[in-house]
PDB file of C-alpha atoms in Angstrom:
ATOM      1  CA  MET A   1     112.180 -42.548   7.403  1.00 54.00           C
ATOM      2  CA  THR A   2     109.421 -40.242   8.542  1.00 49.00           C
ATOM      3  CA  ARG A   3     109.118 -36.523   8.166  1.00 48.00           C
ATOM      4  CA  ALA A   4     107.087 -33.637   9.483  1.00 48.00           C
ATOM      5  CA  VAL A   5     106.370 -30.616   7.313  1.00 41.00           C
ATOM      6  CA  LEU A   6     106.809 -27.293   9.086  1.00 42.00           C
ATOM      7  CA  ARG A   7     104.951 -24.338   7.644  1.00 33.00           C
ATOM      8  CA  LEU A   8     107.323 -21.385   7.420  1.00 33.00           C
ATOM      9  CA  PRO A   9     105.198 -18.816   9.331  1.00 31.00           C
ATOM     10  CA  LEU A  10     105.392 -21.101  12.387  1.00 32.00           C
ATOM     11  CA  VAL A  11     109.128 -21.731  12.329  1.00 34.00           C
ATOM     12  CA  THR A  12     110.043 -19.802  15.465  1.00 37.00           C
ATOM     13  CA  GLY A  13     107.121 -21.139  17.457  1.00 38.00           C
ATOM     14  CA  LEU A  14     107.511 -24.753  16.349  1.00 35.00           C
ATOM     15  CA  LEU A  15     111.193 -25.694  16.443  1.00 36.00           C
ATOM     16  CA  ALA A  16     113.303 -22.635  17.322  1.00 36.00           C
ATOM     17  CA  LEU A  17     110.772 -21.468  19.918  1.00 39.00           C
ATOM     18  CA  VAL A  18     110.406 -18.022  21.409  1.00 39.00           C
ATOM     19  CA  LEU A  19     112.573 -17.439  24.458  1.00 38.00           C
ATOM     20  CA  GLY A  20     111.813 -15.161  27.367  1.00 38.00           C
ATOM     21  CA  ALA A  21     108.612 -13.154  27.050  1.00 40.00           C
ATOM     22  CA  ALA A  22     105.207 -14.774  27.439  1.00 43.00           C
ATOM     23  CA  ALA A  23     103.386 -14.864  24.144  1.00 44.00           C
ATOM     24  CA  CYS A  24     100.024 -14.231  25.770  1.00 51.00           C
ATOM     25  CA  GLY A  25     100.910 -11.648  28.401  1.00 49.00           C
ATOM     26  CA  GLY A  26      98.187  -9.451  29.830  1.00 52.00           C
ATOM     27  CA  SER A  27      95.766 -12.376  29.817  1.00 57.00           C
ATOM     28  CA  LYS A  28      92.212 -12.236  31.098  1.00 62.00           C
ATOM     29  CA  GLU A  29      90.212 -15.079  32.596  1.00 64.00           C
ATOM     30  CA  SER A  30      86.913 -15.754  30.870  1.00 63.00           C
ATOM     31  CA  GLY A  31      85.413 -17.960  33.605  1.00 67.00           C
ATOM     32  CA  GLY A  32      82.576 -20.306  32.683  1.00 86.00           C
ATOM     33  CA  PRO A  33      82.471 -24.106  32.618  1.00 95.00           C
ATOM     34  CA  SER A  34      85.395 -26.244  31.480  1.00 98.00           C
ATOM     35  CA  VAL A  35      85.552 -26.752  27.718  1.00 98.00           C
ATOM     36  CA  ALA A  36      88.138 -29.569  27.675  1.00 99.00           C
ATOM     37  CA  THR A  37      90.574 -31.705  29.666  1.00 99.00           C
ATOM     38  CA  PRO A  38      94.163 -31.333  28.414  1.00 99.00           C
ATOM     39  CA  THR A  39      97.052 -33.792  28.782  1.00 99.00           C
ATOM     40  CA  VAL A  40     100.588 -33.791  27.399  1.00 99.00           C
ATOM     41  CA  SER A  41     102.876 -36.826  27.159  1.00 99.00           C
ATOM     42  CA  LEU A  42     106.599 -36.605  26.387  1.00 99.00           C
ATOM     43  CA  SER A  43     108.918 -38.903  24.445  1.00 98.00           C
ATOM     44  CA  PHE A  44     111.533 -38.328  27.183  1.00 98.00           C
ATOM     45  CA  ASP A  45     111.241 -36.829  30.649  1.00 96.00           C
ATOM     46  CA  ARG A  46     114.982 -36.068  30.868  1.00 98.00           C
ATOM     47  CA  VAL A  47     116.180 -33.846  28.029  1.00 98.00           C
ATOM     48  CA  PRO A  48     119.517 -32.127  27.357  1.00 98.00           C
ATOM     49  CA  ALA A  49     119.478 -28.586  25.991  1.00 97.00           C
ATOM     50  CA  GLY A  50     119.413 -28.701  22.190  1.00 96.00           C
ATOM     51  CA  SER A  51     117.897 -32.192  21.965  1.00 98.00           C
ATOM     52  CA  PRO A  52     114.649 -33.137  20.184  1.00 98.00           C
ATOM     53  CA  LEU A  53     111.524 -33.765  22.223  1.00 98.00           C
ATOM     54  CA  GLU A  54     108.213 -35.086  20.916  1.00 98.00           C
ATOM     55  CA  LEU A  55     105.099 -33.852  22.691  1.00 98.00           C
ATOM     56  CA  THR A  56     101.722 -35.532  22.280  1.00 99.00           C
ATOM     57  CA  TYR A  57      98.908 -33.083  22.961  1.00 99.00           C
ATOM     58  CA  LYS A  58      95.435 -34.365  23.824  1.00 99.00           C
ATOM     59  CA  PHE A  59      92.242 -32.441  24.531  1.00 99.00           C
ATOM     60  CA  VAL A  60      89.100 -34.314  25.580  1.00 99.00           C
ATOM     61  CA  VAL A  61      86.353 -31.876  24.664  1.00 99.00           C
ATOM     62  CA  ALA A  62      83.565 -31.408  27.222  1.00 98.00           C
ATOM     63  CA  SER A  63      80.117 -32.719  26.289  1.00 98.00           C
ATOM     64  CA  ASP A  64      78.610 -29.224  26.363  1.00 97.00           C
ATOM     65  CA  ALA A  65      81.579 -27.265  24.987  1.00 97.00           C
ATOM     66  CA  LYS A  66      81.087 -24.442  22.518  1.00 94.00           C
ATOM     67  CA  PHE A  67      83.847 -22.438  20.843  1.00 96.00           C
ATOM     68  CA  SER A  68      83.020 -19.022  19.443  1.00 93.00           C
ATOM     69  CA  GLU A  69      86.370 -18.615  17.675  1.00 97.00           C
ATOM     70  CA  ASP A  70      89.644 -20.360  16.914  1.00 98.00           C
ATOM     71  CA  TYR A  71      91.590 -20.282  20.166  1.00 98.00           C
ATOM     72  CA  ARG A  72      95.364 -20.626  20.363  1.00 99.00           C
ATOM     73  CA  VAL A  73      97.146 -23.156  22.567  1.00 99.00           C
ATOM     74  CA  PHE A  74      99.701 -21.629  24.909  1.00 98.00           C
ATOM     75  CA  VAL A  75     102.371 -23.935  26.321  1.00 98.00           C
ATOM     76  CA  HIS A  76     104.752 -22.511  28.917  1.00 98.00           C
ATOM     77  CA  VAL A  77     107.789 -24.281  30.347  1.00 98.00           C
ATOM     78  CA  VAL A  78     108.538 -22.870  33.809  1.00 98.00           C
ATOM     79  CA  ASP A  79     111.340 -23.431  36.322  1.00 98.00           C
ATOM     80  CA  THR A  80     110.995 -24.260  40.019  1.00 98.00           C
ATOM     81  CA  ASP A  81     110.397 -20.563  40.758  1.00 97.00           C
ATOM     82  CA  GLU A  82     107.483 -20.642  38.283  1.00 95.00           C
ATOM     83  CA  GLU A  83     109.342 -18.321  35.922  1.00 97.00           C
ATOM     84  CA  GLN A  84     108.694 -18.962  32.244  1.00 97.00           C
ATOM     85  CA  MET A  85     111.790 -20.063  30.316  1.00 97.00           C
ATOM     86  CA  TRP A  86     110.371 -20.793  26.876  1.00 95.00           C
ATOM     87  CA  ASN A  87     107.164 -21.800  25.145  1.00 96.00           C
ATOM     88  CA  ASP A  88     105.619 -23.906  22.421  1.00 97.00           C
ATOM     89  CA  ASP A  89     102.596 -21.699  21.735  1.00 98.00           C
ATOM     90  CA  HIS A  90     100.804 -22.834  18.585  1.00 98.00           C
ATOM     91  CA  ASN A  91      97.551 -23.141  16.686  1.00 98.00           C
ATOM     92  CA  PRO A  92      96.183 -26.700  16.907  1.00 99.00           C
ATOM     93  CA  PRO A  93      96.058 -28.511  13.532  1.00 98.00           C
ATOM     94  CA  THR A  94      92.269 -28.793  13.912  1.00 98.00           C
ATOM     95  CA  PRO A  95      90.960 -25.287  14.734  1.00 98.00           C
ATOM     96  CA  THR A  96      88.947 -25.133  17.970  1.00 98.00           C
ATOM     97  CA  SER A  97      85.908 -23.889  16.047  1.00 98.00           C
ATOM     98  CA  GLN A  98      85.776 -27.406  14.552  1.00 98.00           C
ATOM     99  CA  TRP A  99      86.067 -29.261  17.879  1.00 98.00           C
ATOM    100  CA  LYS A 100      82.923 -31.251  18.631  1.00 98.00           C
ATOM    101  CA  PRO A 101      81.465 -32.005  22.100  1.00 98.00           C
ATOM    102  CA  GLY A 102      82.820 -35.286  23.494  1.00 98.00           C
ATOM    103  CA  GLU A 103      85.524 -35.507  20.832  1.00 98.00           C
ATOM    104  CA  THR A 104      89.192 -36.257  21.562  1.00 99.00           C
ATOM    105  CA  ILE A 105      91.681 -34.044  19.745  1.00 99.00           C
ATOM    106  CA  GLU A 106      95.196 -35.519  19.643  1.00 99.00           C
ATOM    107  CA  TYR A 107      98.318 -34.500  17.734  1.00 99.00           C
ATOM    108  CA  LYS A 108     102.119 -34.575  18.012  1.00 98.00           C
ATOM    109  CA  ARG A 109     104.740 -31.861  17.744  1.00 98.00           C
ATOM    110  CA  THR A 110     108.527 -32.191  17.758  1.00 98.00           C
ATOM    111  CA  ILE A 111     110.557 -29.367  19.244  1.00 97.00           C
ATOM    112  CA  PHE A 112     114.229 -28.861  20.000  1.00 97.00           C
ATOM    113  CA  VAL A 113     114.843 -27.885  23.612  1.00 97.00           C
ATOM    114  CA  PRO A 114     116.284 -24.343  23.624  1.00 94.00           C
ATOM    115  CA  VAL A 115     119.786 -23.812  24.948  1.00 92.00           C
ATOM    116  CA  TYR A 116     118.678 -21.983  28.076  1.00 92.00           C
ATOM    117  CA  PRO A 117     120.839 -21.179  31.149  1.00 94.00           C
ATOM    118  CA  TYR A 118     118.991 -23.505  33.505  1.00 97.00           C
ATOM    119  CA  VAL A 119     119.447 -27.106  34.622  1.00 98.00           C
ATOM    120  CA  GLY A 120     116.911 -28.855  36.820  1.00 98.00           C
ATOM    121  CA  ASP A 121     113.230 -29.648  37.173  1.00 99.00           C
ATOM    122  CA  ALA A 122     110.678 -27.907  34.983  1.00 99.00           C
ATOM    123  CA  THR A 123     106.901 -27.947  34.570  1.00 99.00           C
ATOM    124  CA  ILE A 124     104.795 -27.653  31.429  1.00 99.00           C
ATOM    125  CA  GLU A 125     101.646 -25.552  31.720  1.00 99.00           C
ATOM    126  CA  ILE A 126      98.966 -25.317  29.056  1.00 99.00           C
ATOM    127  CA  GLY A 127      95.838 -23.373  28.227  1.00 98.00           C
ATOM    128  CA  LEU A 128      93.654 -21.884  25.497  1.00 98.00           C
ATOM    129  CA  HIS A 129      93.489 -18.157  24.840  1.00 98.00           C
ATOM    130  CA  SER A 130      91.843 -15.802  22.390  1.00 97.00           C
ATOM    131  CA  THR A 131      94.077 -13.998  19.921  1.00 96.00           C
ATOM    132  CA  LYS A 132      91.525 -11.181  19.844  1.00 95.00           C
ATOM    133  CA  ASP A 133      91.294 -10.146  23.499  1.00 94.00           C
ATOM    134  CA  GLN A 134      93.696 -12.621  25.254  1.00 93.00           C
ATOM    135  CA  LYS A 135      90.871 -14.143  27.327  1.00 96.00           C
ATOM    136  CA  ARG A 136      91.632 -17.654  28.555  1.00 97.00           C
ATOM    137  CA  LEU A 137      89.160 -20.515  28.648  1.00 98.00           C
ATOM    138  CA  THR A 138      88.466 -22.727  31.649  1.00 98.00           C
ATOM    139  CA  LEU A 139      89.894 -26.247  31.386  1.00 98.00           C
ATOM    140  CA  THR A 140      89.806 -29.258  33.707  1.00 98.00           C
ATOM    141  CA  GLY A 141      93.043 -29.790  35.618  1.00 98.00           C
ATOM    142  CA  GLU A 142      95.435 -28.294  38.172  1.00 98.00           C
ATOM    143  CA  ASP A 143      95.121 -24.546  37.670  1.00 97.00           C
ATOM    144  CA  THR A 144      98.252 -22.597  38.621  1.00 95.00           C
ATOM    145  CA  GLY A 145      96.328 -19.331  38.317  1.00 89.00           C
ATOM    146  CA  GLN A 146      94.975 -17.355  35.337  1.00 93.00           C
ATOM    147  CA  HIS A 147      93.663 -20.547  33.706  1.00 97.00           C
ATOM    148  CA  SER A 148      97.120 -22.067  33.147  1.00 98.00           C
ATOM    149  CA  TYR A 149      97.125 -25.826  33.856  1.00 99.00           C
ATOM    150  CA  LYS A 150      99.969 -28.153  34.875  1.00 98.00           C
ATOM    151  CA  VAL A 151     100.168 -31.111  32.495  1.00 99.00           C
ATOM    152  CA  ALA A 152     103.709 -32.562  32.636  1.00 98.00           C
ATOM    153  CA  LYS A 153     107.086 -32.442  34.334  1.00 98.00           C
ATOM    154  CA  LEU A 154     110.549 -32.878  32.873  1.00 98.00           C
ATOM    155  CA  GLN A 155     114.163 -32.554  33.884  1.00 99.00           C
ATOM    156  CA  LEU A 156     116.379 -30.239  31.860  1.00 98.00           C
ATOM    157  CA  LEU A 157     119.963 -31.476  31.478  1.00 98.00           C
ATOM    158  CA  PRO A 158     123.102 -29.630  30.321  1.00 97.00           C
ATOM    159  CA  GLN A 159     123.943 -29.474  26.633  1.00 96.00           C
ATOM    160  CA  THR A 160     127.077 -31.525  27.323  1.00 95.00           C
ATOM    161  CA  ASP A 161     124.845 -34.585  27.810  1.00 96.00           C
ATOM    162  CA  ASN A 162     124.231 -34.657  24.049  1.00 97.00           C
ATOM    163  CA  LEU A 163     126.258 -36.838  21.702  1.00 95.00           C
ATOM    164  CA  PHE A 164     129.457 -34.974  20.747  1.00 96.00           C
ATOM    165  CA  THR A 165     129.040 -33.614  17.196  1.00 96.00           C
ATOM    166  CA  VAL A 166     131.385 -31.690  14.866  1.00 97.00           C
ATOM    167  CA  PHE A 167     130.428 -29.851  11.678  1.00 98.00           C
ATOM    168  CA  LYS A 168     133.510 -30.614   9.595  1.00 98.00           C
ATOM    169  CA  GLU A 169     134.247 -29.608   6.003  1.00 98.00           C
ATOM    170  CA  GLY A 170     131.523 -28.441   3.635  1.00 99.00           C
ATOM    171  CA  TRP A 171     129.647 -26.064   5.962  1.00 99.00           C
ATOM    172  CA  HIS A 172     129.295 -22.294   5.872  1.00 98.00           C
ATOM    173  CA  PRO A 173     129.460 -20.390   9.202  1.00 98.00           C
ATOM    174  CA  ALA A 174     126.353 -20.366  11.390  1.00 97.00           C
ATOM    175  CA  GLU A 175     123.822 -17.565  10.895  1.00 97.00           C
ATOM    176  CA  SER A 176     120.774 -16.353  12.817  1.00 96.00           C
ATOM    177  CA  ALA A 177     117.548 -14.527  12.003  1.00 95.00           C
ATOM    178  CA  ALA A 178     117.523 -10.770  12.596  1.00 94.00           C
ATOM    179  CA  HIS A 179     114.014 -10.954  14.081  1.00 93.00           C
ATOM    180  CA  ASP A 180     114.847 -13.913  16.353  1.00 91.00           C
ATOM    181  CA  PRO A 181     118.498 -14.583  17.302  1.00 88.00           C
ATOM    182  CA  SER A 182     117.503 -17.996  18.690  1.00 87.00           C
ATOM    183  CA  LEU A 183     116.637 -19.145  15.152  1.00 92.00           C
ATOM    184  CA  GLU A 184     119.954 -20.394  13.761  1.00 96.00           C
ATOM    185  CA  TRP A 185     121.054 -22.347  10.695  1.00 98.00           C
ATOM    186  CA  GLN A 186     124.040 -23.361   8.597  1.00 98.00           C
ATOM    187  CA  TRP A 187     124.194 -23.721   4.821  1.00 98.00           C
ATOM    188  CA  THR A 188     125.937 -26.719   3.318  1.00 98.00           C
ATOM    189  CA  LYS A 189     128.070 -26.670   0.224  1.00 98.00           C
ATOM    190  CA  GLN A 190     127.614 -29.446  -2.337  1.00 98.00           C
ATOM    191  CA  GLN A 191     129.282 -31.942   0.004  1.00 99.00           C
ATOM    192  CA  ALA A 192     129.237 -31.656   3.802  1.00 99.00           C
ATOM    193  CA  THR A 193     130.490 -33.899   6.597  1.00 99.00           C
ATOM    194  CA  LEU A 194     129.014 -34.285  10.068  1.00 99.00           C
ATOM    195  CA  ALA A 195     131.167 -36.194  12.568  1.00 98.00           C
ATOM    196  CA  PHE A 196     129.810 -37.529  15.853  1.00 98.00           C
ATOM    197  CA  LYS A 197     130.921 -39.688  18.756  1.00 98.00           C
ATOM    198  CA  ASN A 198     130.285 -43.262  17.706  1.00 98.00           C
ATOM    199  CA  PRO A 199     127.493 -44.737  19.875  1.00 98.00           C
ATOM    200  CA  LYS A 200     128.179 -48.143  18.278  1.00 97.00           C
ATOM    201  CA  LYS A 201     124.470 -48.854  18.135  1.00 98.00           C
ATOM    202  CA  ASP A 202     121.459 -47.801  16.077  1.00 98.00           C
ATOM    203  CA  ALA A 203     120.611 -44.106  16.221  1.00 98.00           C
ATOM    204  CA  LEU A 204     118.142 -41.639  14.751  1.00 98.00           C
ATOM    205  CA  PHE A 205     119.291 -38.656  12.696  1.00 99.00           C
ATOM    206  CA  TYR A 206     117.072 -35.574  12.963  1.00 98.00           C
ATOM    207  CA  PHE A 207     117.636 -33.472   9.830  1.00 99.00           C
ATOM    208  CA  ASP A 208     115.706 -30.179   9.897  1.00 98.00           C
ATOM    209  CA  VAL A 209     116.214 -28.536   6.525  1.00 98.00           C
ATOM    210  CA  ASP A 210     114.895 -26.197   3.846  1.00 96.00           C
ATOM    211  CA  SER A 211     116.224 -24.278   0.848  1.00 92.00           C
ATOM    212  CA  PRO A 212     114.658 -20.820   0.437  1.00 88.00           C
ATOM    213  CA  GLY A 213     114.808 -18.916  -2.826  1.00 81.00           C
ATOM    214  CA  LYS A 214     112.433 -20.706  -5.205  1.00 82.00           C
ATOM    215  CA  GLU A 215     113.142 -18.034  -7.813  1.00 82.00           C
ATOM    216  CA  MET A 216     116.772 -19.224  -7.858  1.00 84.00           C
ATOM    217  CA  HIS A 217     116.422 -23.004  -7.943  1.00 87.00           C
ATOM    218  CA  GLY A 218     114.035 -25.932  -8.073  1.00 91.00           C
ATOM    219  CA  ALA A 219     113.787 -29.044  -5.917  1.00 94.00           C
ATOM    220  CA  GLN A 220     117.062 -30.561  -4.756  1.00 96.00           C
ATOM    221  CA  GLN A 221     118.002 -34.164  -4.076  1.00 98.00           C
ATOM    222  CA  VAL A 222     119.971 -34.783  -0.896  1.00 98.00           C
ATOM    223  CA  THR A 223     121.773 -38.059  -0.250  1.00 99.00           C
ATOM    224  CA  ILE A 224     122.757 -39.055   3.300  1.00 99.00           C
ATOM    225  CA  SER A 225     125.536 -41.651   3.576  1.00 99.00           C
ATOM    226  CA  LEU A 226     127.111 -43.467   6.519  1.00 99.00           C
ATOM    227  CA  GLY A 227     130.110 -45.759   6.296  1.00 96.00           C
ATOM    228  CA  GLY A 228     130.161 -45.358   2.518  1.00 96.00           C
ATOM    229  CA  GLN A 229     126.567 -46.537   2.113  1.00 98.00           C
ATOM    230  CA  THR A 230     123.478 -44.473   1.330  1.00 99.00           C
ATOM    231  CA  VAL A 231     121.002 -44.506   4.214  1.00 99.00           C
ATOM    232  CA  GLU A 232     118.494 -42.028   2.768  1.00 99.00           C
ATOM    233  CA  THR A 233     117.780 -39.963  -0.330  1.00 98.00           C
ATOM    234  CA  LEU A 234     115.313 -37.137   0.111  1.00 98.00           C
ATOM    235  CA  THR A 235     113.863 -34.224  -1.825  1.00 97.00           C
ATOM    236  CA  VAL A 236     114.113 -30.674  -0.514  1.00 97.00           C
ATOM    237  CA  ASP A 237     111.449 -28.446  -2.053  1.00 93.00           C
ATOM    238  CA  PRO A 238     112.012 -24.674  -2.144  1.00 89.00           C
ATOM    239  CA  GLU A 239     110.395 -22.737   0.717  1.00 85.00           C
ATOM    240  CA  GLN A 240     109.250 -25.893   2.560  1.00 92.00           C
ATOM    241  CA  ARG A 241     111.021 -26.580   5.841  1.00 96.00           C
ATOM    242  CA  THR A 242     110.885 -30.268   6.739  1.00 97.00           C
ATOM    243  CA  LEU A 243     112.056 -32.325   9.695  1.00 98.00           C
ATOM    244  CA  HIS A 244     113.318 -35.724   8.543  1.00 98.00           C
ATOM    245  CA  ARG A 245     113.961 -38.641  10.900  1.00 98.00           C
ATOM    246  CA  ILE A 246     116.509 -41.011   9.387  1.00 99.00           C
ATOM    247  CA  LYS A 247     117.512 -44.361  10.879  1.00 98.00           C
ATOM    248  CA  LEU A 248     121.268 -44.876  11.218  1.00 99.00           C
ATOM    249  CA  PRO A 249     122.233 -48.570  11.538  1.00 98.00           C
ATOM    250  CA  GLY A 250     124.896 -49.228  14.141  1.00 98.00           C
ATOM    251  CA  SER A 251     126.417 -51.788  11.774  1.00 98.00           C
ATOM    252  CA  LEU A 252     127.540 -48.957   9.447  1.00 98.00           C
ATOM    253  CA  MET A 253     129.270 -46.886  12.119  1.00 97.00           C
ATOM    254  CA  GLY A 254     132.440 -48.951  12.352  1.00 96.00           C
ATOM    255  CA  ASP A 255     134.751 -49.234  15.345  1.00 96.00           C
ATOM    256  CA  ALA A 256     136.402 -45.794  15.362  1.00 97.00           C
ATOM    257  CA  ASP A 257     135.690 -43.293  18.129  1.00 98.00           C
ATOM    258  CA  LEU A 258     134.030 -40.960  15.614  1.00 98.00           C
ATOM    259  CA  ALA A 259     131.556 -41.832  12.867  1.00 98.00           C
ATOM    260  CA  GLU A 260     130.846 -39.556   9.906  1.00 98.00           C
ATOM    261  CA  LEU A 261     127.721 -38.714   7.945  1.00 98.00           C
ATOM    262  CA  GLN A 262     128.143 -37.460   4.380  1.00 99.00           C
ATOM    263  CA  ILE A 263     125.509 -35.047   3.074  1.00 99.00           C
ATOM    264  CA  ALA A 264     125.513 -34.578  -0.711  1.00 99.00           C
ATOM    265  CA  VAL A 265     123.322 -32.097  -2.623  1.00 98.00           C
ATOM    266  CA  ASP A 266     122.770 -32.682  -6.338  1.00 97.00           C
ATOM    267  CA  LYS A 267     122.339 -28.993  -7.253  1.00 94.00           C
ATOM    268  CA  THR A 268     123.904 -25.944  -5.623  1.00 95.00           C
ATOM    269  CA  PHE A 269     123.386 -22.281  -6.453  1.00 93.00           C
ATOM    270  CA  THR A 270     125.250 -18.984  -6.072  1.00 93.00           C
ATOM    271  CA  PRO A 271     122.824 -16.110  -5.341  1.00 92.00           C
ATOM    272  CA  ALA A 272     125.084 -13.360  -6.726  1.00 91.00           C
ATOM    273  CA  THR A 273     125.397 -15.176 -10.059  1.00 90.00           C
ATOM    274  CA  ILE A 274     121.779 -16.227 -10.486  1.00 88.00           C
ATOM    275  CA  THR A 275     120.322 -12.813  -9.603  1.00 85.00           C
ATOM    276  CA  ASN A 276     122.705 -10.881 -11.871  1.00 82.00           C
ATOM    277  CA  GLY A 277     124.067  -8.965  -8.928  1.00 77.00           C
ATOM    278  CA  THR A 278     120.783  -8.261  -7.125  1.00 86.00           C
ATOM    279  CA  SER A 279     122.103 -10.459  -4.333  1.00 89.00           C
ATOM    280  CA  LYS A 280     125.668  -9.843  -3.191  1.00 92.00           C
ATOM    281  CA  ASP A 281     126.040 -13.326  -1.696  1.00 92.00           C
ATOM    282  CA  PRO A 282     128.930 -15.032  -3.562  1.00 95.00           C
ATOM    283  CA  ARG A 283     128.702 -18.358  -1.723  1.00 96.00           C
ATOM    284  CA  GLU A 284     127.950 -21.720  -3.261  1.00 96.00           C
ATOM    285  CA  LEU A 285     124.874 -22.879  -1.350  1.00 96.00           C
ATOM    286  CA  GLY A 286     123.411 -26.342  -0.999  1.00 97.00           C
ATOM    287  CA  VAL A 287     120.622 -26.636   1.584  1.00 97.00           C
ATOM    288  CA  ARG A 288     119.927 -24.712   4.788  1.00 97.00           C
ATOM    289  CA  VAL A 289     120.126 -26.861   7.935  1.00 98.00           C
ATOM    290  CA  PHE A 290     118.452 -25.785  11.182  1.00 98.00           C
ATOM    291  CA  HIS A 291     119.161 -28.961  13.151  1.00 98.00           C
ATOM    292  CA  ALA A 292     121.407 -31.947  12.454  1.00 98.00           C
ATOM    293  CA  TYR A 293     121.142 -34.115  15.547  1.00 98.00           C
ATOM    294  CA  VAL A 294     122.212 -37.719  16.059  1.00 98.00           C
ATOM    295  CA  ASP A 295     120.132 -39.340  18.801  1.00 98.00           C
ATOM    296  CA  PRO A 296     121.153 -42.785  20.145  1.00 96.00           C
ATOM    297  CA  ARG A 297     118.579 -42.783  22.988  1.00 92.00           C
TER     298      ARG A 297
END
């Protein structure tokens, strides 16, 4: 099992993504020589809406490059009319002020493709821009205008191409963030069941989870079971959102049309009880789940 820690201030940009508006609108071109050559490789080039996608970002820094500040990476996904649908804008894990001439900067990010009303071919464009004055740096590559460079193509498929999944007993209704309706989650109770169409082969379970409210509870142990056997036990620390990738053996899925994952939390909490009425939430809460996705690809 592997996991990726997501820092909370970047939640909407990293996994939920920001839909619609360009995050670096009103950009200005800085001109000057190229500072790097960017490339992006994808784990899949055909992706259904709602599915996970791993992007490997690489910047080969020019031999004479100099960075006066920490620039932000903008990543726009555009349709065939060159209209932006969504983005993966982010700060690179190594700030650009620390990039050295001739160095190769490479890192991976996992996103979940937004459920967007479009099916068909799409292009990924990338660039570097200043958060101070929005000026964009010159890079080496196919410039679409305003220092935005084509780096990859993918085909967006309908959400129905995903493995059929049902949130059965043990789940509270879905909620969304007031500041970003595209950021959704569901709380579990102490025991929760996730049913899915049996692929009858090995699969990967993407479990994107946190448990906010460190003043109300400590770390929680979560046990994931399939076919009556434990496949993973993990720790959920308060305020730390983490994406876990858990291997699901096909041998434990049985022969039925649907297989079921059991999610068990060792400690639950009731906000209204713990806070002596400060919170009015009377629910028994386990952990907060942003994505629970079974991937047999």
